Coordinates of C-alpha atoms in Angstrom, one line a residue:
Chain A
X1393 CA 70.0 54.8 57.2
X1394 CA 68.2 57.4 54.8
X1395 CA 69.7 56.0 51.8
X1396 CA 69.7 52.6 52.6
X1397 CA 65.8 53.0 52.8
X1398 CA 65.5 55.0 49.6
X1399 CA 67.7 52.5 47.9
X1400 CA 65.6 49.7 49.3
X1401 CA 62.5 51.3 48.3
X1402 CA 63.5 51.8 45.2
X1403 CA 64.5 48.8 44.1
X1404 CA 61.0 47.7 45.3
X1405 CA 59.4 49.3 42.8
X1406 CA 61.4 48.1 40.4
X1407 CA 61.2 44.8 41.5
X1408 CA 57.5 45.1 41.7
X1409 CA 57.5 46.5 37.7
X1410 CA 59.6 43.4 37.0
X1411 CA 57.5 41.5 38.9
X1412 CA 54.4 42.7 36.5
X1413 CA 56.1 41.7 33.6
X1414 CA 57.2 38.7 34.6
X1415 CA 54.5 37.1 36.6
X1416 CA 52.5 36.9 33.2
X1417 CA 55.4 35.2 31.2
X1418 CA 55.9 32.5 33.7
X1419 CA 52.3 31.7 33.9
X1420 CA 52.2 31.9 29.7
X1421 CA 55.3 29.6 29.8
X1422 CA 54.4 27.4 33.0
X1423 CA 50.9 26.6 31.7
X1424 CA 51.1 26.7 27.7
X1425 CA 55.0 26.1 27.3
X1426 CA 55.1 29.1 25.4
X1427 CA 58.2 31.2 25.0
X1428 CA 56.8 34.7 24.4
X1429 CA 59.6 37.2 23.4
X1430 CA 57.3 40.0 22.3
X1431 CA 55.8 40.4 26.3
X1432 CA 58.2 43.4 26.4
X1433 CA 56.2 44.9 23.7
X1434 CA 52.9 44.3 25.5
X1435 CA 54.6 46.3 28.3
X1436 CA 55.4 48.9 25.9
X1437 CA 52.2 49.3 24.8
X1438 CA 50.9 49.4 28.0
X1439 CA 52.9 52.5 28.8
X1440 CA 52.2 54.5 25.7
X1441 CA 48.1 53.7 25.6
X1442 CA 47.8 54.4 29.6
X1443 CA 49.4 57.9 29.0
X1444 CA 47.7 58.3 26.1
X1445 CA 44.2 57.6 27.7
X1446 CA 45.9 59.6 30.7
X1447 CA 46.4 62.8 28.5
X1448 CA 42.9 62.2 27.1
X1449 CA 40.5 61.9 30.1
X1450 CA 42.6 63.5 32.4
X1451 CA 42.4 60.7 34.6
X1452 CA 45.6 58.7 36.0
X1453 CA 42.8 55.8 37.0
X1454 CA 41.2 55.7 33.6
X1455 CA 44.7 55.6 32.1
X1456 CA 45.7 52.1 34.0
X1457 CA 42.5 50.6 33.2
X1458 CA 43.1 51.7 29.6
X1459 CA 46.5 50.2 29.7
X1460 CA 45.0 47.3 30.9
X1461 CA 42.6 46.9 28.2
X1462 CA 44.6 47.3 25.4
X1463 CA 46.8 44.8 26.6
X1464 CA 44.3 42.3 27.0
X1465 CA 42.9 43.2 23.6
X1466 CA 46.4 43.0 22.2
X1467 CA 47.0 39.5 24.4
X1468 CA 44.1 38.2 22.4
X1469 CA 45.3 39.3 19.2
X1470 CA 48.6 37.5 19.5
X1471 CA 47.2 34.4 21.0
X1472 CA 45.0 33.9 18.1
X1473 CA 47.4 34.7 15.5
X1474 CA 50.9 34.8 16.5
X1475 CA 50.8 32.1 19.1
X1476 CA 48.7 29.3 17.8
X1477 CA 49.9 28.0 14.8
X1478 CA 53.2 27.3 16.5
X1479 CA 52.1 25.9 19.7
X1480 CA 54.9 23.1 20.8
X1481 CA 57.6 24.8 18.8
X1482 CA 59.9 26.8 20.6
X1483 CA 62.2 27.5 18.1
X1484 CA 59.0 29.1 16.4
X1485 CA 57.5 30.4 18.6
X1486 CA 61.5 32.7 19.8
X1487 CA 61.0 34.0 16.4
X1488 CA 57.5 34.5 15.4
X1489 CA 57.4 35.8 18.6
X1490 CA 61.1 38.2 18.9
X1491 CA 59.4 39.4 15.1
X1492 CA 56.2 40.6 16.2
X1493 CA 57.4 42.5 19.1
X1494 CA 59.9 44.3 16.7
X1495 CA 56.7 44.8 15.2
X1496 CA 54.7 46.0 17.9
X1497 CA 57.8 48.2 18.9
X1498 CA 57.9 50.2 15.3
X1499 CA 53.7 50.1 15.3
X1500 CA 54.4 52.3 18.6
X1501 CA 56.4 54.8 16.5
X1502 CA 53.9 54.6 13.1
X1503 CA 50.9 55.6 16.4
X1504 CA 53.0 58.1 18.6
X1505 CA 56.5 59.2 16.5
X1506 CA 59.5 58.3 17.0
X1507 CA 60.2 60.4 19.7
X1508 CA 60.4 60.0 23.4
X1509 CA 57.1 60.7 25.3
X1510 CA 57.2 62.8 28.8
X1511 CA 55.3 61.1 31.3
X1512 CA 53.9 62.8 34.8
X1513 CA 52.9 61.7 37.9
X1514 CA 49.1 62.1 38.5
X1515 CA 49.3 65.2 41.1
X1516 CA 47.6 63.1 44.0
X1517 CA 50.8 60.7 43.4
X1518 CA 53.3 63.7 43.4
X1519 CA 56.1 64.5 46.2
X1520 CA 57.0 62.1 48.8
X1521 CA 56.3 61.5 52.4
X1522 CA 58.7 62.8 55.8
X1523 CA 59.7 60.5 58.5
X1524 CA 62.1 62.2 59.9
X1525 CA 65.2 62.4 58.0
X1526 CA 63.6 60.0 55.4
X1527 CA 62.1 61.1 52.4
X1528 CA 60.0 58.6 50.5
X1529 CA 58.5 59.1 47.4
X1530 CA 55.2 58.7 47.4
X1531 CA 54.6 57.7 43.3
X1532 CA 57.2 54.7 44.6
X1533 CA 55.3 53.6 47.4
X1534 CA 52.3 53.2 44.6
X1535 CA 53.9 51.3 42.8
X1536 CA 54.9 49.1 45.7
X1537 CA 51.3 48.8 46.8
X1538 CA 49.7 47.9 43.5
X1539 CA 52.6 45.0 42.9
X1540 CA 51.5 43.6 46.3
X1541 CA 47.8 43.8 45.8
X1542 CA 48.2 42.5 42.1
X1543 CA 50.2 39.3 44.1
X1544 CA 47.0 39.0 46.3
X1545 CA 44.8 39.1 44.2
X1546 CA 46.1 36.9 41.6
X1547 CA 47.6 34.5 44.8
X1548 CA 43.7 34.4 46.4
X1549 CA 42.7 33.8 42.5
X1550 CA 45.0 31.0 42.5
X1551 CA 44.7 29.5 45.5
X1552 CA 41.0 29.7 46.2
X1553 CA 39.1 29.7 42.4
X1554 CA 38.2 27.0 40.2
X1555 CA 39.9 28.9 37.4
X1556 CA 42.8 29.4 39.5
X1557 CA 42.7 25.4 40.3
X1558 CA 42.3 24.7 36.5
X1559 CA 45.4 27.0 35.8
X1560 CA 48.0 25.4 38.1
X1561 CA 46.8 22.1 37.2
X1562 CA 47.3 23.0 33.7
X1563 CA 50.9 23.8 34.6
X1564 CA 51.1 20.2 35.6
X1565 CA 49.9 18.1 33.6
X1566 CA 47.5 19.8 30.1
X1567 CA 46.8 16.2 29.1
X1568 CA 44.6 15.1 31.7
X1569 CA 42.9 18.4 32.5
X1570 CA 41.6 18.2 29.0
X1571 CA 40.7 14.5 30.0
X1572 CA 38.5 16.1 32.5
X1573 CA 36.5 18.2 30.2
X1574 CA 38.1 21.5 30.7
X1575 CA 38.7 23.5 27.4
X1576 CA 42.3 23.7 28.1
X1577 CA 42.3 26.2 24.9
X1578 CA 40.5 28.6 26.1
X1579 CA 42.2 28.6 29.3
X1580 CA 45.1 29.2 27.4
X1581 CA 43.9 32.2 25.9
X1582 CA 42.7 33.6 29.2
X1583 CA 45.9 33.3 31.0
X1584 CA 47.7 35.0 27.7
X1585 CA 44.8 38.0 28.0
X1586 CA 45.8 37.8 31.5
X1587 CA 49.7 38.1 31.0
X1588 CA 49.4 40.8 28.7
X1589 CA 47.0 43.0 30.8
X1590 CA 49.5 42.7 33.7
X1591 CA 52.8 43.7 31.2
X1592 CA 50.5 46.5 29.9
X1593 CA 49.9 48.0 34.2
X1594 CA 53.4 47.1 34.4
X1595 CA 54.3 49.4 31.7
X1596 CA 51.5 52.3 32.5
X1597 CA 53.0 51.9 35.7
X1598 CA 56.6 52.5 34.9
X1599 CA 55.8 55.4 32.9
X1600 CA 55.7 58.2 35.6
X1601 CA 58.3 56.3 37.6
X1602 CA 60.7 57.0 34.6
X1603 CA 59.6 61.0 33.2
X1604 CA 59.5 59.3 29.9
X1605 CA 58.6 56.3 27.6
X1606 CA 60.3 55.2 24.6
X1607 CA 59.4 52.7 22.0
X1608 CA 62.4 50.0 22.8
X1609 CA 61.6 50.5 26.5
X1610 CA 59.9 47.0 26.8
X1611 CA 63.3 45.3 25.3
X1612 CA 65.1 46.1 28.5
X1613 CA 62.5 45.1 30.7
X1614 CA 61.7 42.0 28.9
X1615 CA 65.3 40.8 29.7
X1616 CA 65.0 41.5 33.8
X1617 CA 61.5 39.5 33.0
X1618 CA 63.1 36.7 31.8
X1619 CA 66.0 36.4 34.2
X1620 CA 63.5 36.7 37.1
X1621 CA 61.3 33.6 35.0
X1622 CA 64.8 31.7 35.3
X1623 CA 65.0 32.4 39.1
X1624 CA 61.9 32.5 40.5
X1625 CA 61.0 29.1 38.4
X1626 CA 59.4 28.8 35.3
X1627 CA 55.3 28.4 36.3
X1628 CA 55.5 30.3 39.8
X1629 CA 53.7 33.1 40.5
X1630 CA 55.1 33.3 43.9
X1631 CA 58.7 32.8 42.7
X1632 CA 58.3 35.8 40.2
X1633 CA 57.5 38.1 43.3
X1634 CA 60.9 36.7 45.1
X1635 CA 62.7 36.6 42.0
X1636 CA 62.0 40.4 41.0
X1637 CA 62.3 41.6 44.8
X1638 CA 65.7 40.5 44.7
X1639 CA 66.9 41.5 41.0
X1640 CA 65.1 44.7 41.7
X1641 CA 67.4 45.8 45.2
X1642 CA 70.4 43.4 43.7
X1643 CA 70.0 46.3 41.2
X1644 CA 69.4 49.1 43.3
X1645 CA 71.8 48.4 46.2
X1646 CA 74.7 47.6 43.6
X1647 CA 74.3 50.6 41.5
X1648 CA 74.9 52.5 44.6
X1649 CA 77.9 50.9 46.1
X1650 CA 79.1 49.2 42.8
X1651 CA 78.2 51.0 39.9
X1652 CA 80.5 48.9 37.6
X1653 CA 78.3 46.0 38.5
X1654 CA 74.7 46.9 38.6
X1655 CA 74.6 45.9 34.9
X1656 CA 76.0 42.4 36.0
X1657 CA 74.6 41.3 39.3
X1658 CA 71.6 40.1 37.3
X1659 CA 73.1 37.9 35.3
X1660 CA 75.3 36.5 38.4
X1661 CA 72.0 35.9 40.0
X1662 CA 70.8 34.0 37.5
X1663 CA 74.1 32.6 36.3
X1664 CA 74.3 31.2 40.4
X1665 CA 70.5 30.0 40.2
X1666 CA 70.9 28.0 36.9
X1667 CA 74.0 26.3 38.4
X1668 CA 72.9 25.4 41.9
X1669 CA 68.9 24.8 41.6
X1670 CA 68.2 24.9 37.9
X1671 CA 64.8 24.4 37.9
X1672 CA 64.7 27.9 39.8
X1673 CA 63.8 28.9 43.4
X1674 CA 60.1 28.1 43.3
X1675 CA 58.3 25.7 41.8
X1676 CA 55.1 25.9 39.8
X1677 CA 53.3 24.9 43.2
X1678 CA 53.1 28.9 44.0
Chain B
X423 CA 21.2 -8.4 23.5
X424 CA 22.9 -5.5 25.5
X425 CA 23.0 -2.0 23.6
X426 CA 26.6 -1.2 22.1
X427 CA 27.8 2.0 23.8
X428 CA 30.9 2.2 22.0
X429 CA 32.3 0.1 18.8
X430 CA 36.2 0.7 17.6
X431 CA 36.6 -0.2 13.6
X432 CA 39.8 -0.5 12.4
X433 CA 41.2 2.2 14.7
X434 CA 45.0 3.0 12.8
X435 CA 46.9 5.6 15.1
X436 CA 50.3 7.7 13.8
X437 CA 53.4 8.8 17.0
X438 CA 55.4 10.7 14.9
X439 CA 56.5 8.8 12.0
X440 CA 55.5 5.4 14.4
X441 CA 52.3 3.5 12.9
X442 CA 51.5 2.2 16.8
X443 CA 47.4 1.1 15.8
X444 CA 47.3 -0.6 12.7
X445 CA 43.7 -1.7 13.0
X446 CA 42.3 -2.2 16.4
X447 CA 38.5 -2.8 16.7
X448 CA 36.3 -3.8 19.8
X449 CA 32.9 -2.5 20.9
X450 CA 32.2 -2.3 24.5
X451 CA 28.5 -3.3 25.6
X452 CA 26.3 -1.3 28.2
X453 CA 27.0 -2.2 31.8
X454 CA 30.1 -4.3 30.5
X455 CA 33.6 -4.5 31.6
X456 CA 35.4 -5.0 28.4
X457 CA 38.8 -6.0 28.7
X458 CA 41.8 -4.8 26.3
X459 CA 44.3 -7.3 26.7
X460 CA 48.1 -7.7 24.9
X461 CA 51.3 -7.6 25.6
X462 CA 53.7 -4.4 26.5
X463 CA 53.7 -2.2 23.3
X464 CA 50.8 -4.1 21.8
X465 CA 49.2 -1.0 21.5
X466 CA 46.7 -1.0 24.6
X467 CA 47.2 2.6 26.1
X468 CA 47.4 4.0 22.6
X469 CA 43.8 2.9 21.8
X470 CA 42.5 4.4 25.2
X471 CA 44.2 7.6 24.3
X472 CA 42.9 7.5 20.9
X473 CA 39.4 7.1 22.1
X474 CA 40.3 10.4 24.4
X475 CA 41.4 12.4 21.2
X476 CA 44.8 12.5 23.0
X477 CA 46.8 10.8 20.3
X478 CA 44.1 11.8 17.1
X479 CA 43.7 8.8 14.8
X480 CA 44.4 8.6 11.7
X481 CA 42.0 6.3 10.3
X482 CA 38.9 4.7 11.5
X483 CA 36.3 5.6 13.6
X484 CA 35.0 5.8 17.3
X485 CA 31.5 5.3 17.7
X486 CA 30.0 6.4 21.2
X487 CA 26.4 6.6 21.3
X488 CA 26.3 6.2 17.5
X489 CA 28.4 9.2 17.0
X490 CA 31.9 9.1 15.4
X491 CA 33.7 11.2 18.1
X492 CA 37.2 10.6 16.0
X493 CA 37.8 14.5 15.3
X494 CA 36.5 15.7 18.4
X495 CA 39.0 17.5 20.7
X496 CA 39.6 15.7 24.1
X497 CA 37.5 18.0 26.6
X498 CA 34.4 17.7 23.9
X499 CA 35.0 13.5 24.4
X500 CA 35.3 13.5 28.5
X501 CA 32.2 16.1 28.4
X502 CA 30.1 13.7 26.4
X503 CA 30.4 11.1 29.3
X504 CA 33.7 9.4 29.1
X505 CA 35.6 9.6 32.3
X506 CA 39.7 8.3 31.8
X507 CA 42.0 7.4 33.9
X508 CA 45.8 7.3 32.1
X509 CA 48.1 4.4 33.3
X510 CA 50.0 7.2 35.4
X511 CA 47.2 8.1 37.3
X512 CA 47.5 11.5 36.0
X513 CA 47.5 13.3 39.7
X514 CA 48.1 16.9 40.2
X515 CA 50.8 16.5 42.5
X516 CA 50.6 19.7 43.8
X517 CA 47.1 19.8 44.6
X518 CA 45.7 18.4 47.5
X519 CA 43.4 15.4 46.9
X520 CA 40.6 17.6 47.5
X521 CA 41.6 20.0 44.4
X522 CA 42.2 17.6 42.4
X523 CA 38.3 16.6 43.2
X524 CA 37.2 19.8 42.4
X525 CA 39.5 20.0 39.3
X526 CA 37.3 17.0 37.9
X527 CA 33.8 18.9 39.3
X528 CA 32.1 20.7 36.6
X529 CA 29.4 21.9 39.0
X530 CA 29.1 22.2 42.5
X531 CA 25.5 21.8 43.3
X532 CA 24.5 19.6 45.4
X533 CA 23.8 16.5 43.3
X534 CA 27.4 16.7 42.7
X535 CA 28.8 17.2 46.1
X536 CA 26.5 14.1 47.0
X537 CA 28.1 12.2 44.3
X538 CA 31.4 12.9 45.6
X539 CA 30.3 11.4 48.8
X540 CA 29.2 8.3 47.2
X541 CA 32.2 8.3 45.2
X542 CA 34.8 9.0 48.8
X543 CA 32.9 6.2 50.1
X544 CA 34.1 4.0 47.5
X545 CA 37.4 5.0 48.4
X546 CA 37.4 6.0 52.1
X547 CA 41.3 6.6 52.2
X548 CA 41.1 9.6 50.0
X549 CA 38.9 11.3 53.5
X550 CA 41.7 10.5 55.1
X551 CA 44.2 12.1 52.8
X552 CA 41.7 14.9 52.3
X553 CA 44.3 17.6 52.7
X554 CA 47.5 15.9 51.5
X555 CA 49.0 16.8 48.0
X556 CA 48.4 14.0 45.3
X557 CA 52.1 13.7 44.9
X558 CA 52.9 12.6 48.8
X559 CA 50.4 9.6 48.2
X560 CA 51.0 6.5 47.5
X561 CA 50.7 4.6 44.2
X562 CA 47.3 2.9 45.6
X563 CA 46.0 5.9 46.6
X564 CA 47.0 7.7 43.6
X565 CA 45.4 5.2 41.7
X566 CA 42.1 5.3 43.7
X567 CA 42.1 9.3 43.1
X568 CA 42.4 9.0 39.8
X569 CA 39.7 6.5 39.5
X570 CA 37.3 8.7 42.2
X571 CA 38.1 12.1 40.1
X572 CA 36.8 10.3 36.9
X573 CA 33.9 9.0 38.7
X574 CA 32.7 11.9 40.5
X575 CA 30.7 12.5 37.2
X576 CA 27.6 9.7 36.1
X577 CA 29.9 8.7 33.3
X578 CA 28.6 6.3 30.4
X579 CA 31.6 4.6 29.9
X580 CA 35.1 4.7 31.8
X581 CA 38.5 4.2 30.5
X582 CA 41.1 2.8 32.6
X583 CA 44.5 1.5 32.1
X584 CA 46.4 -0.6 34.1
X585 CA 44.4 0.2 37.9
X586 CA 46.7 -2.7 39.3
X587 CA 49.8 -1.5 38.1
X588 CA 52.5 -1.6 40.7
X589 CA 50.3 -2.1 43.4
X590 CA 50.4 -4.5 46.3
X591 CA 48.1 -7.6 46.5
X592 CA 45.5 -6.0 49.5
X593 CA 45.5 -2.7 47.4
X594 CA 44.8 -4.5 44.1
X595 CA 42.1 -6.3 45.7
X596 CA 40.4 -3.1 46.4
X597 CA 41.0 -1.5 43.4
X598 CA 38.8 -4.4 42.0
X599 CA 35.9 -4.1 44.7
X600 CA 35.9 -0.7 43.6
X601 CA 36.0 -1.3 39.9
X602 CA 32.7 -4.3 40.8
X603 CA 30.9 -1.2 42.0
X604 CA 31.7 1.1 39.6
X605 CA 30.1 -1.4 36.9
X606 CA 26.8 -1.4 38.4
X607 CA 26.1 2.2 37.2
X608 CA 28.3 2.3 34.4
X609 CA 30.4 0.4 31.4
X610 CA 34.0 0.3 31.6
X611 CA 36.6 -0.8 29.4
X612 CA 39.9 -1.8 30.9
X613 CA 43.6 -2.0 29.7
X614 CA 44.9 -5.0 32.1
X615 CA 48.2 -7.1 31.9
X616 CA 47.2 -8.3 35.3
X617 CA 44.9 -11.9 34.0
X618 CA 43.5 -12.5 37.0
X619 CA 42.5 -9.4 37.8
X620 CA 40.9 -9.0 34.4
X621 CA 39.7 -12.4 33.9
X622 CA 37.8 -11.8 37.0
X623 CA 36.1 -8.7 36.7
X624 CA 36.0 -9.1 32.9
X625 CA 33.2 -10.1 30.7
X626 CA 34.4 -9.4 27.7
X627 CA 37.9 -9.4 26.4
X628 CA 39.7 -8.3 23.5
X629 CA 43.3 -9.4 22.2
X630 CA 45.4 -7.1 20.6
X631 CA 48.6 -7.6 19.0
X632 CA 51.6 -5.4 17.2
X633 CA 48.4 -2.7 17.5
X634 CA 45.7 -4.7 15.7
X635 CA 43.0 -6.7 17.0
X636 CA 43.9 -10.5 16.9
X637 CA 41.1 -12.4 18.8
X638 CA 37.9 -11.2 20.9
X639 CA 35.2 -12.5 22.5
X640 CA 33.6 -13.4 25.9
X641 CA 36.1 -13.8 28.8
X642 CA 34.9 -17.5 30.4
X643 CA 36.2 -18.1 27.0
X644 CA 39.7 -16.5 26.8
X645 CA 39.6 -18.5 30.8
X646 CA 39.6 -22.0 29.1
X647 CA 41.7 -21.0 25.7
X648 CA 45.2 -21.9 26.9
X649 CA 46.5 -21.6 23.7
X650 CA 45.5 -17.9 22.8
X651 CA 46.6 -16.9 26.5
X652 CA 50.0 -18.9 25.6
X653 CA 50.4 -17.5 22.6
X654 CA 49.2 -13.6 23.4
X655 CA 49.6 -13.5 27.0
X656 CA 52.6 -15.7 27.9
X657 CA 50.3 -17.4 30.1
X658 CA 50.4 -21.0 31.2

């Protein structure tokens, strides 16, 4: 029973860092039809400036919002120059935008060196909690609260604000949102701020759960970000949650009992999805 | 003489490498219903879509108020006072009719939120429907949301293509009692294929062919011209 908790919390977490990652791609890609292969980078970034402004202020706090920021700064700068002049070319955009995040990826190593960075757990976020026989770690069960509260937020947001309205009409149909005097343009450079700040707490966020952060780290994520856009369905917020719950314990639970297929399962999801329900679990409605 | 609101010269309009408008013009006259009328593939929608910046022009130019408004981007055009409604409707089929209302509202206050009112009553259905998603209505209803959500704004001028498209007689009928409101407190111009409907909310129409204008003038003219509704329309 002990492990089967620890297993499922675990893959929580992870499902929740996917979840970061990927909630912000399938809004970039549900609203502006953009298919952004540097995001990983973005997460990257995230992870090195958070412990950076960690190290510096001493502050686990001020390192997430810092992470945060430079990921929205850094979502702005790619918007406005990598993304825009190839808006409605995806064949441009895979690699203008698989470039720039080998880019961003070596910029990490110009800033930091090319060698791995230890990462700790804020000391109020250290050890783990005893029920019983179970041991949870507490730093997990964080990371499991912020993923839900980031849903909530962004769900209310959704759900219950103009901008949020504007957004998943914009998934819809772009044409006539415009037609209704919205400048669908700058909506589209919100939402990309918006993705990138959530791939940058995503990464800030991974950084203590791991020990350490290394520049390719966003490549690996970026895949498990993409498979969870396939299966949670391109557009939904709601569907990335699902999506990344389940890659995250498919992960977990079969690197435990079937360690020759924890590498796999995630690509059987997906392989499974894409044949029985293509357009993925959800749609853009959540 | 009533003031021009908006004159089209020589509009010329580029799909890819298809030349669609090769020369439409028409003006459209304060508190008018100006009628765009043509075959399928004459070019009709195109020119509505032009006028929205949603297909840019090529050549030409779109005066509204005076003011070309040919390079302007679509959300500058609806905010300058022209409302559109596409030929499908355009619903957000996963919002609830009420979203889709408040999509369209740029404000809130309460000028607007009696507007709204004004506009529901118009279209009393869409109370009914209130909480339903725009994609579980029915094409009339769609239609009448489409037509509301432009509304809900004091538009100068409305664009709307095809409102009796796939519609059944009784909901057509309404469509126009609603469109014979709607002129009272604003101009409209209107794509229709539908002759009656057009010819009797109408007042003006123009005739365009192969994406040019061919023929235009008042509509109790076009009426008694069987040979330009034989020839354009396939009428009579």
């Amino acid at each position: 029973m002990e492990l089967l908790i620890n297993l499922t919390i675990n893959g929580l977490a992870t499902g929740m860092l996917i979840f970061l990652l990927a909630s912000g791609l399938t809004l970039i890609f549900g609203l502006m039809s953009v298919l952004n292969f540097a995001h990983g980078g973005l997460f990257a970034w995230g992870a090195y400036s958070g412990v950076w402004f960690y190290s510096l202020t001493g502050s686990f706090f001020l390192g997430i919002l810092g992470a945060i920021l430079t990921g929205a700064i850094l979502g702005f700068i790619t918007e406005k120059l990598i993304i825009t002049p190839v808006y409605g070319n995806h064949v441009q955009q895979i690699l203008i935008t698989l470039g720039f995040m080998l880019v961003l990826t070596e910029m990490l190593k110009v800033v930091w060196g090319p060698n791995q960075i230890a990462a700790k757990v804020p000391p109020y976020l250290a050890g783990s909690y005893e029920f019983g026989d179970v041991l949870i770690i507490k730093y997990r069960l964080f990371i499991i609260f912020v993923g839900f509260l980031i849903f909530g937020i962004f769900q209310y947001m959704l759900q219950k604000t103009k901008i949020g309205l504007v957004v998943r009409a914009g998934v819809m149909n772009k044409e006539m949102v415009q037609a209704l005097g919205i400048n669908i343009k700058r909506v589209f450079l919100y939402v990309f701020m918006t993705g990138a700040a959530l791939a940058a707490l995503g990464g800030v966020l991974f950084a203590p759960y791991s020990g350490v952060i290394y520049a390719e780290m966003g490549f690996e994520f970026a895949i498990l970000a993409f498979i969870v856009v396939v299966i949670g369905g391109m557009g939904s917020f709601s569907g990335s949650l699902s999506a990344a719950i389940l890659v995250g314990l498919a992960g977990s639970y079969m690197a435990y009992y079937v360690p020759a297929l924890s590498l796999a399962v995630n690509m059987m999801l997906m392989a499974i999805v894409l044949i029985f329900r293509p357009q993925g679990l959800f749609t853009a409605k959540g | 003489m009533m003031k021009t609101l908006l004159k089209v010269e020589e509009l010329h309009t580029h799909i890819g490498q298809y030349h669609i408008l090769q020369g439409v013009s028409f003006e459209a006259r304060e508190g008018e219903v100006s009628v765009l009328l043509g075959r399928n593939g004459a070019g009709k929608t195109t020119t509505l879509k032009t006028i929205m910046g949603l297909t840019p022009a090529s050549k030409g130019t779109i005066l509204f108020e005076d003011e070309d408004i040919k390079k302007r981007p679509t959300y500058v055009i609806a905010n300058s006072g022209i409302g559109y409604v596409p030929e499908d409707q355009g619903i957000f089929a996963d919002l609830t009719v009420e979203e889709n209302m408040k999509v369209a509202m740029r404000k809130e206050d309460d000028a607007t939120l009696a507007r709204q009112e004004y506009v529901l009553d118009l279209f009393p259905d869409l109370k009914t429907f209130w909480k339903k998603d725009g994609g579980h209505l029915s094409g009339g209803q769609k239609q009448m949301l489409a037509m509301a959500r432009a509304f809900v704004h004091e538009s100068k001028l409305l664009l709307i293509d095809e409102p009796s498209k796939g519609l059944a007689p009784i909901v057509i009928e309404k469509v126009m009692e609603a469109i014979t409101e709607m002129k009272k407190s604003t101009t409209i111009v209107l794509v229709e294929q539908n002759f009656f409907m057009a010819s009797r909310i109408g007042d003006r129409y123009t005739l365009i062919d192969d994406g040019a204008t061919v023929h235009a003038g008042a509509m109790k003219d076009l009426i008694q011209n069987e040979e330009l509704k034989r020839k354009y329309l396939g009428i009579g």
